[in-house]
Amino acid sequence: MPGLDLFDHSPHHPSPAPPLANASNLILIDNYDSFTWNVYQYLVLEGATVSVYRNDKITLAELIEKKPTQLVISPGPGHPDTDAGISSDAIRHFSGKIPVLGVCMGEQCIFAVFGGQVDVTGEILHGKTSSLSHDSKGVYAGLPQGLPVTRYHSLAGTHVTLPECLEVSSWIDAGPDRNRGVIMGVRHKELLVEGVQFHPESILTAEGRAMLKNFLRMKGGTWAENERLSKPVTARHERSTNGTTISEDKSLDSKSLRNDSILDKIYNHRKQAVAAQKLVPSQRPSDLQAFYDLNLSPPQISFPLRLKQSPYTLSLMAEIKRASPSKGVISLATCAPAQARKYALAGASVISVLTEPEWFKGGIEDLRAVRQSLEGMPNRPAVLRKEFIFDEYQILEARLTGADTILLVVKMLDEATLTRLYRYSQMLGMEPLVEVNNVEEMRIAVTLGAAVIGVNNRDLTSFKVDLDTTSRLMDAVPKGTTVCALSGISGAKDVEAYKENGVSAVLVGEALMRAPDTAAFIRNLLGATTGCEGPNAQEELLVKICGTRTPEAARAAVEAGADMIGMILVEGRKRCVPQSTALEISNVVHAAPRPPPQPSLVPLLLKDSPTAVDFFQHAATTFSRPNRALLVGVFQDQPLSHVLAQQRLLDLDIVQLHGSEPLEWASLIPVPVIRIFKPGEHDIGRKGYHALPLLDSAAGGSGQKLDITAVRQSLEADDSLRVILAGGLDAENVQETLHQLAKSREGVVAVDVSSGVETGGSQSLDRIRAFIAAAKEARGGVEA
């Protein structure tokens, strides 16, 4: 044959390479071609463990189940569109997940799968050797130009239909000016997919075994991932403090980062900041450990379990993010705890709080405030510390500040460090969210045993977003593992595919932060579901008759529909009830049945709600029972021991504190607590202590009316506030008073009357009945 001398380049007496750990399950699809055996032989000689399946003897589902480490598509007769069996579907599925190589027809399948056209070349070649030019990358790395390669084909991909996502990697020179002639190889520009039109396994092809060896060295599903995984790993140093291993100098391993990546810069900055913080008295590792040993960390909930509770098909991880390296400033004015409450009440299962200060403009105090803002919420969201964590110190700090879980980024941690931090977090009761971005990182997370894996659609080295990243990695996830899609989600279309392929949750940050109506955006994103805004805590206005001094008055109030009967138990007050009378009133209240409320007025109690509900909204549901009224004992600046003793003796359903008692007493009293406040007092809206605040004048029972403007301002300042309204109310003015509150009327769940149902200093049964009737009628629509 003119032009090239013929040489047998096959391996003579070859020595097989040791088995390759990263090629332990290579699958070779046989397109019914005798050269498949040669391809198999070369791959095995280079250390791969290979299984061969003919293109019509295995389904895609079966192929996926086998979890291959690499995919090779063999040569074969015919056209890729009609004669390649499962080959094209396999390429579509595994591209971006594992290395994929196509030989001859396999290369043509790759060309066609990504949108190119395979057509006749104008010549029929069978065993022809040609001189190959190539780009010295991929399978050609380290190989000389002008290699003789063997060609068996009459079809090839055409230059004019070359898909935008592919590049020509090798070709046959045409003419004296060495223009690119017939395409001999293509490579995907981003995904680790490569094809050769010639036969590297032929005895007449030079360096064919080297080409396949280059392929077997490739790792991951993208070229960027392959670059990271191909670099050496650096060592890390540790020391032990108080029995806890603390990382002292953890350089980012080069499997993860380029030297100039933003992640590298953030890591180095955080490393210096954490090192400095550890030297500050009260913030040293030993200090944090002492705080934890004193049980000073807030109560926590299970992150994996809470993530599974949602009013939507996908659970929402709602993020508080003021800025980011890729988007710059998003919203510096955001109040983190206020934003967290919006997220919680709109159905978020997790609140993610970014605590990195330089690039994301967050801080550990954001985390602390967010956790406090959720205090007392039934079924509150879990709180995630979103941070670049590389040290146990940061995990312990997160726990003490109120986090239920933390983020561990596989990309920035070697496996030993990742495992140590993961186990330490679990030891503190926090199951971490383990973040991955590619196949190799997913393998590490799965090997770790992570219960919750987050797939970051954003590559942290380039900050490019690919929303298909999560879907591509789903096949590698064991059954029972919760998978979350992270980053880049901005609308309903972005999550449609996730609902179908097994993703459990999505994390949304920037789009939520920019949304003018948070709750509406979430409903549009995930689809409105029954109960997504939580149950309506109170449809009926409750009525409390206070200053009750006789069993007859108590019975009349209960029969008229009162929800609460209050007794003054403060010696020296004119309405104070002797103990013997108090016992009689208690017996009446506990025994006398209430008239049944209208079905539409029955409060909707919280039962297995997947959505967090505000503390006061929930508390209001505990102040009404359909079968009887509740007994309230009113105390003022009396010893706690006396209050507790009276509660037990009189079987009080509710305790009312009408003096300057500490807020913390509410946590020590075994029944709900009502506490008096003046409009505008600072602690009126504090969650987790008093079940409901009572707005009244300082004296109480004086008949002195409250400034309705001050009441309205208190309610408008905190739309989550729910109150009992007292102060000079009677049957003649209760409706007008509520009307004057306009939209703030929604914050009033009950009205309280004492002097307003009295005549000549004594309770009037008629006035009691009249007040209850007037108040119950006032429950109607709110007027602007």
Short mmCIF file of N, CA and C in Angstrom, two decimals, residues 253-356:
data_model
loop_
_atom_site.label_atom_id
_atom_site.label_comp_id
_atom_site.label_asym_id
_atom_site.label_seq_id
_atom_site.Cartn_x
_atom_site.Cartn_y
_atom_site.Cartn_z
N ASP A 253 -7.77 20.13 48.80
CA ASP A 253 -7.13 19.16 47.94
C ASP A 253 -7.38 19.52 46.49
N SER A 254 -6.41 19.19 45.65
CA SER A 254 -6.48 19.64 44.27
C SER A 254 -7.42 18.82 43.44
N LYS A 255 -8.05 17.84 44.02
CA LYS A 255 -9.13 17.17 43.29
C LYS A 255 -10.29 18.14 43.11
N SER A 256 -10.28 19.20 43.89
CA SER A 256 -11.43 20.08 43.92
C SER A 256 -11.26 21.39 43.17
N LEU A 257 -10.09 22.00 43.25
CA LEU A 257 -10.02 23.41 42.89
C LEU A 257 -8.87 23.75 41.97
N ARG A 258 -9.06 24.75 41.16
CA ARG A 258 -7.94 25.40 40.50
C ARG A 258 -7.38 26.43 41.48
N ASN A 259 -6.12 26.79 41.29
CA ASN A 259 -5.47 27.68 42.24
C ASN A 259 -6.16 29.03 42.33
N ASP A 260 -6.78 29.47 41.25
CA ASP A 260 -7.37 30.80 41.23
C ASP A 260 -8.88 30.77 41.37
N SER A 261 -9.47 29.67 41.82
CA SER A 261 -10.92 29.58 41.90
C SER A 261 -11.44 30.43 43.05
N ILE A 262 -12.69 30.88 42.92
CA ILE A 262 -13.31 31.69 43.96
C ILE A 262 -13.47 30.86 45.23
N LEU A 263 -13.72 29.56 45.09
CA LEU A 263 -13.85 28.70 46.25
C LEU A 263 -12.55 28.67 47.04
N ASP A 264 -11.43 28.64 46.32
CA ASP A 264 -10.12 28.66 46.97
C ASP A 264 -9.94 29.94 47.75
N LYS A 265 -10.34 31.07 47.16
CA LYS A 265 -10.21 32.36 47.83
C LYS A 265 -11.08 32.42 49.08
N ILE A 266 -12.30 31.95 48.95
CA ILE A 266 -13.21 31.95 50.10
C ILE A 266 -12.66 31.07 51.21
N TYR A 267 -12.18 29.91 50.83
CA TYR A 267 -11.64 28.98 51.82
C TYR A 267 -10.48 29.61 52.58
N ASN A 268 -9.54 30.19 51.86
CA ASN A 268 -8.38 30.79 52.51
C ASN A 268 -8.78 31.93 53.44
N HIS A 269 -9.77 32.72 53.00
CA HIS A 269 -10.25 33.82 53.84
C HIS A 269 -10.92 33.29 55.10
N ARG A 270 -11.75 32.28 54.95
CA ARG A 270 -12.45 31.72 56.11
C ARG A 270 -11.47 31.03 57.06
N LYS A 271 -10.47 30.40 56.49
CA LYS A 271 -9.47 29.72 57.31
C LYS A 271 -8.77 30.72 58.23
N GLN A 272 -8.40 31.87 57.69
CA GLN A 272 -7.74 32.90 58.50
C GLN A 272 -8.69 33.46 59.55
N ALA A 273 -9.95 33.69 59.13
CA ALA A 273 -10.92 34.27 60.06
C ALA A 273 -11.21 33.33 61.23
N VAL A 274 -11.37 32.05 60.92
CA VAL A 274 -11.66 31.07 61.98
C VAL A 274 -10.46 30.93 62.91
N ALA A 275 -9.27 30.93 62.35
CA ALA A 275 -8.07 30.83 63.18
C ALA A 275 -7.98 32.00 64.15
N ALA A 276 -8.30 33.20 63.68
CA ALA A 276 -8.27 34.38 64.55
C ALA A 276 -9.37 34.30 65.61
N GLN A 277 -10.54 33.84 65.21
CA GLN A 277 -11.66 33.77 66.15
C GLN A 277 -11.36 32.80 67.29
N LYS A 278 -10.66 31.74 66.99
CA LYS A 278 -10.35 30.74 68.02
C LYS A 278 -9.48 31.30 69.14
N LEU A 279 -8.82 32.42 68.90
CA LEU A 279 -7.93 33.01 69.90
C LEU A 279 -8.65 33.98 70.84
N VAL A 280 -9.89 34.31 70.51
CA VAL A 280 -10.65 35.29 71.30
C VAL A 280 -11.23 34.62 72.54
N PRO A 281 -10.92 35.14 73.74
CA PRO A 281 -11.57 34.58 74.93
C PRO A 281 -13.08 34.63 74.81
N SER A 282 -13.70 33.56 75.21
CA SER A 282 -15.14 33.29 75.09
C SER A 282 -15.49 32.64 73.76
N GLN A 283 -14.56 32.66 72.78
CA GLN A 283 -14.82 32.02 71.50
C GLN A 283 -13.80 30.92 71.18
N ARG A 284 -12.95 30.61 72.13
CA ARG A 284 -11.96 29.55 71.93
C ARG A 284 -12.66 28.21 71.86
N PRO A 285 -12.03 27.22 71.22
CA PRO A 285 -12.65 25.89 71.16
C PRO A 285 -13.03 25.35 72.54
N SER A 286 -12.18 25.60 73.53
CA SER A 286 -12.49 25.11 74.88
C SER A 286 -13.71 25.82 75.47
N ASP A 287 -13.88 27.10 75.12
CA ASP A 287 -15.06 27.84 75.59
C ASP A 287 -16.34 27.25 74.99
N LEU A 288 -16.32 27.04 73.68
CA LEU A 288 -17.50 26.49 73.02
C LEU A 288 -17.85 25.12 73.57
N GLN A 289 -16.82 24.32 73.83
CA GLN A 289 -17.09 22.98 74.37
C GLN A 289 -17.71 23.08 75.76
N ALA A 290 -17.24 24.04 76.56
CA ALA A 290 -17.80 24.23 77.90
C ALA A 290 -19.27 24.65 77.82
N PHE A 291 -19.58 25.54 76.88
CA PHE A 291 -20.97 25.96 76.69
C PHE A 291 -21.85 24.77 76.32
N TYR A 292 -21.33 23.95 75.43
CA TYR A 292 -22.11 22.78 74.99
C TYR A 292 -22.31 21.80 76.14
N ASP A 293 -21.27 21.62 76.94
CA ASP A 293 -21.37 20.69 78.07
C ASP A 293 -22.37 21.17 79.10
N LEU A 294 -22.62 22.49 79.13
CA LEU A 294 -23.63 23.05 80.04
C LEU A 294 -25.03 23.02 79.44
N ASN A 295 -25.17 22.33 78.29
CA ASN A 295 -26.48 22.20 77.62
C ASN A 295 -27.06 23.56 77.22
N LEU A 296 -26.20 24.44 76.72
CA LEU A 296 -26.65 25.77 76.32
C LEU A 296 -27.07 25.84 74.86
N SER A 297 -26.95 24.75 74.13
CA SER A 297 -27.39 24.76 72.74
C SER A 297 -28.91 24.64 72.68
N PRO A 298 -29.55 25.39 71.75
CA PRO A 298 -31.02 25.35 71.66
C PRO A 298 -31.52 23.96 71.28
N PRO A 299 -32.77 23.66 71.58
CA PRO A 299 -33.35 22.37 71.17
C PRO A 299 -33.27 22.21 69.66
N GLN A 300 -33.08 20.98 69.21
CA GLN A 300 -32.96 20.74 67.79
C GLN A 300 -34.01 19.76 67.30
N ILE A 301 -34.22 19.72 65.99
CA ILE A 301 -35.13 18.75 65.38
C ILE A 301 -34.36 17.96 64.34
N SER A 302 -34.94 16.87 63.88
CA SER A 302 -34.28 16.02 62.88
C SER A 302 -34.38 16.66 61.51
N PHE A 303 -33.24 16.98 60.93
CA PHE A 303 -33.21 17.55 59.58
C PHE A 303 -33.78 16.59 58.53
N PRO A 304 -33.36 15.32 58.49
CA PRO A 304 -33.91 14.42 57.46
C PRO A 304 -35.42 14.23 57.58
N LEU A 305 -35.93 14.12 58.81
CA LEU A 305 -37.37 13.92 58.98
C LEU A 305 -38.15 15.17 58.60
N ARG A 306 -37.65 16.33 59.00
CA ARG A 306 -38.38 17.57 58.68
C ARG A 306 -38.37 17.82 57.18
N LEU A 307 -37.30 17.41 56.52
CA LEU A 307 -37.20 17.61 55.07
C LEU A 307 -38.27 16.81 54.32
N LYS A 308 -38.75 15.74 54.94
CA LYS A 308 -39.76 14.90 54.29
C LYS A 308 -41.18 15.41 54.52
N GLN A 309 -41.33 16.46 55.33
CA GLN A 309 -42.65 17.02 55.60
C GLN A 309 -42.82 18.31 54.81
N SER A 310 -43.78 18.32 53.92
CA SER A 310 -43.99 19.50 53.08
C SER A 310 -45.42 19.52 52.55
N PRO A 311 -46.00 20.70 52.39
CA PRO A 311 -47.31 20.79 51.76
C PRO A 311 -47.23 20.70 50.24
N TYR A 312 -46.02 20.61 49.71
CA TYR A 312 -45.81 20.57 48.26
C TYR A 312 -45.25 19.22 47.84
N THR A 313 -45.28 18.96 46.53
CA THR A 313 -44.70 17.71 46.03
C THR A 313 -43.21 17.64 46.28
N LEU A 314 -42.53 18.77 46.18
CA LEU A 314 -41.12 18.87 46.54
C LEU A 314 -40.99 19.72 47.80
N SER A 315 -40.12 19.29 48.69
CA SER A 315 -39.86 20.11 49.88
C SER A 315 -39.02 21.32 49.49
N LEU A 316 -39.21 22.41 50.21
CA LEU A 316 -38.49 23.64 49.92
C LEU A 316 -37.45 23.92 50.99
N MET A 317 -36.22 24.15 50.53
CA MET A 317 -35.16 24.66 51.38
C MET A 317 -34.98 26.12 50.98
N ALA A 318 -35.49 27.02 51.79
CA ALA A 318 -35.51 28.44 51.45
C ALA A 318 -34.28 29.12 52.05
N GLU A 319 -33.56 29.84 51.22
CA GLU A 319 -32.26 30.36 51.64
C GLU A 319 -32.29 31.87 51.87
N ILE A 320 -31.58 32.29 52.90
CA ILE A 320 -31.38 33.71 53.18
C ILE A 320 -29.99 34.07 52.67
N LYS A 321 -29.95 34.84 51.60
CA LYS A 321 -28.70 35.14 50.90
C LYS A 321 -28.70 36.61 50.50
N ARG A 322 -27.83 37.39 51.13
CA ARG A 322 -27.78 38.83 50.82
C ARG A 322 -26.95 39.12 49.58
N ALA A 323 -26.01 38.24 49.27
CA ALA A 323 -25.13 38.46 48.12
C ALA A 323 -24.49 37.14 47.75
N SER A 324 -23.82 37.11 46.61
CA SER A 324 -23.08 35.91 46.19
C SER A 324 -21.95 36.32 45.26
N PRO A 325 -20.92 35.48 45.12
CA PRO A 325 -19.82 35.82 44.22
C PRO A 325 -20.26 35.95 42.76
N SER A 326 -21.27 35.16 42.37
CA SER A 326 -21.69 35.17 40.98
C SER A 326 -22.69 36.28 40.66
N LYS A 327 -23.50 36.69 41.65
CA LYS A 327 -24.56 37.67 41.39
C LYS A 327 -24.31 39.02 42.05
N GLY A 328 -23.29 39.08 42.93
CA GLY A 328 -23.06 40.33 43.64
C GLY A 328 -24.11 40.56 44.70
N VAL A 329 -24.40 41.82 44.99
CA VAL A 329 -25.37 42.16 46.03
C VAL A 329 -26.79 41.82 45.56
N ILE A 330 -27.51 41.14 46.41
CA ILE A 330 -28.91 40.78 46.13
C ILE A 330 -29.84 41.64 46.97
N SER A 331 -29.59 41.67 48.29
CA SER A 331 -30.43 42.48 49.17
C SER A 331 -29.74 42.65 50.51
N LEU A 332 -28.96 43.72 50.64
CA LEU A 332 -28.25 43.96 51.90
C LEU A 332 -29.19 44.35 53.02
N ALA A 333 -30.36 44.88 52.69
CA ALA A 333 -31.29 45.37 53.71
C ALA A 333 -32.12 44.26 54.34
N THR A 334 -31.98 43.05 53.86
CA THR A 334 -32.83 41.96 54.35
C THR A 334 -32.62 41.71 55.83
N CYS A 335 -33.71 41.60 56.57
CA CYS A 335 -33.68 41.20 57.97
C CYS A 335 -33.83 39.69 58.01
N ALA A 336 -32.78 38.99 58.40
CA ALA A 336 -32.77 37.53 58.32
C ALA A 336 -33.91 36.87 59.10
N PRO A 337 -34.16 37.22 60.36
CA PRO A 337 -35.26 36.56 61.08
C PRO A 337 -36.63 36.83 60.49
N ALA A 338 -36.85 38.06 59.99
CA ALA A 338 -38.14 38.37 59.36
C ALA A 338 -38.32 37.56 58.08
N GLN A 339 -37.24 37.43 57.31
CA GLN A 339 -37.31 36.63 56.09
C GLN A 339 -37.56 35.17 56.41
N ALA A 340 -36.93 34.68 57.47
CA ALA A 340 -37.12 33.29 57.88
C ALA A 340 -38.56 33.01 58.25
N ARG A 341 -39.21 33.94 58.93
CA ARG A 341 -40.61 33.74 59.30
C ARG A 341 -41.50 33.68 58.07
N LYS A 342 -41.21 34.52 57.08
CA LYS A 342 -41.97 34.45 55.82
C LYS A 342 -41.83 33.07 55.20
N TYR A 343 -40.61 32.60 55.13
CA TYR A 343 -40.36 31.28 54.54
C TYR A 343 -41.11 30.19 55.30
N ALA A 344 -41.03 30.24 56.63
CA ALA A 344 -41.63 29.19 57.44
C ALA A 344 -43.14 29.13 57.25
N LEU A 345 -43.78 30.29 57.30
CA LEU A 345 -45.24 30.33 57.20
C LEU A 345 -45.73 30.05 55.78
N ALA A 346 -44.83 30.15 54.79
CA ALA A 346 -45.19 29.83 53.40
C ALA A 346 -44.96 28.36 53.06
N GLY A 347 -44.46 27.58 54.02
CA GLY A 347 -44.35 26.14 53.80
C GLY A 347 -42.95 25.60 53.64
N ALA A 348 -41.91 26.39 53.92
CA ALA A 348 -40.54 25.88 53.81
C ALA A 348 -40.29 24.80 54.84
N SER A 349 -39.59 23.75 54.41
CA SER A 349 -39.21 22.68 55.33
C SER A 349 -37.88 22.96 56.00
N VAL A 350 -37.04 23.74 55.34
CA VAL A 350 -35.71 24.06 55.86
C VAL A 350 -35.43 25.53 55.57
N ILE A 351 -34.81 26.22 56.52
CA ILE A 351 -34.31 27.57 56.31
C ILE A 351 -32.79 27.48 56.23
N SER A 352 -32.24 27.85 55.09
CA SER A 352 -30.79 27.86 54.90
C SER A 352 -30.27 29.26 55.16
N VAL A 353 -29.29 29.36 56.06
CA VAL A 353 -28.75 30.67 56.44
C VAL A 353 -27.27 30.71 56.07
N LEU A 354 -26.93 31.58 55.14
CA LEU A 354 -25.53 31.76 54.76
C LEU A 354 -24.83 32.61 55.81
N THR A 355 -23.75 32.08 56.38
CA THR A 355 -23.06 32.78 57.45
C THR A 355 -21.67 33.26 57.04
N GLU A 356 -21.33 33.19 55.75
CA GLU A 356 -20.04 33.68 55.27
C GLU A 356 -20.15 35.19 55.07
#
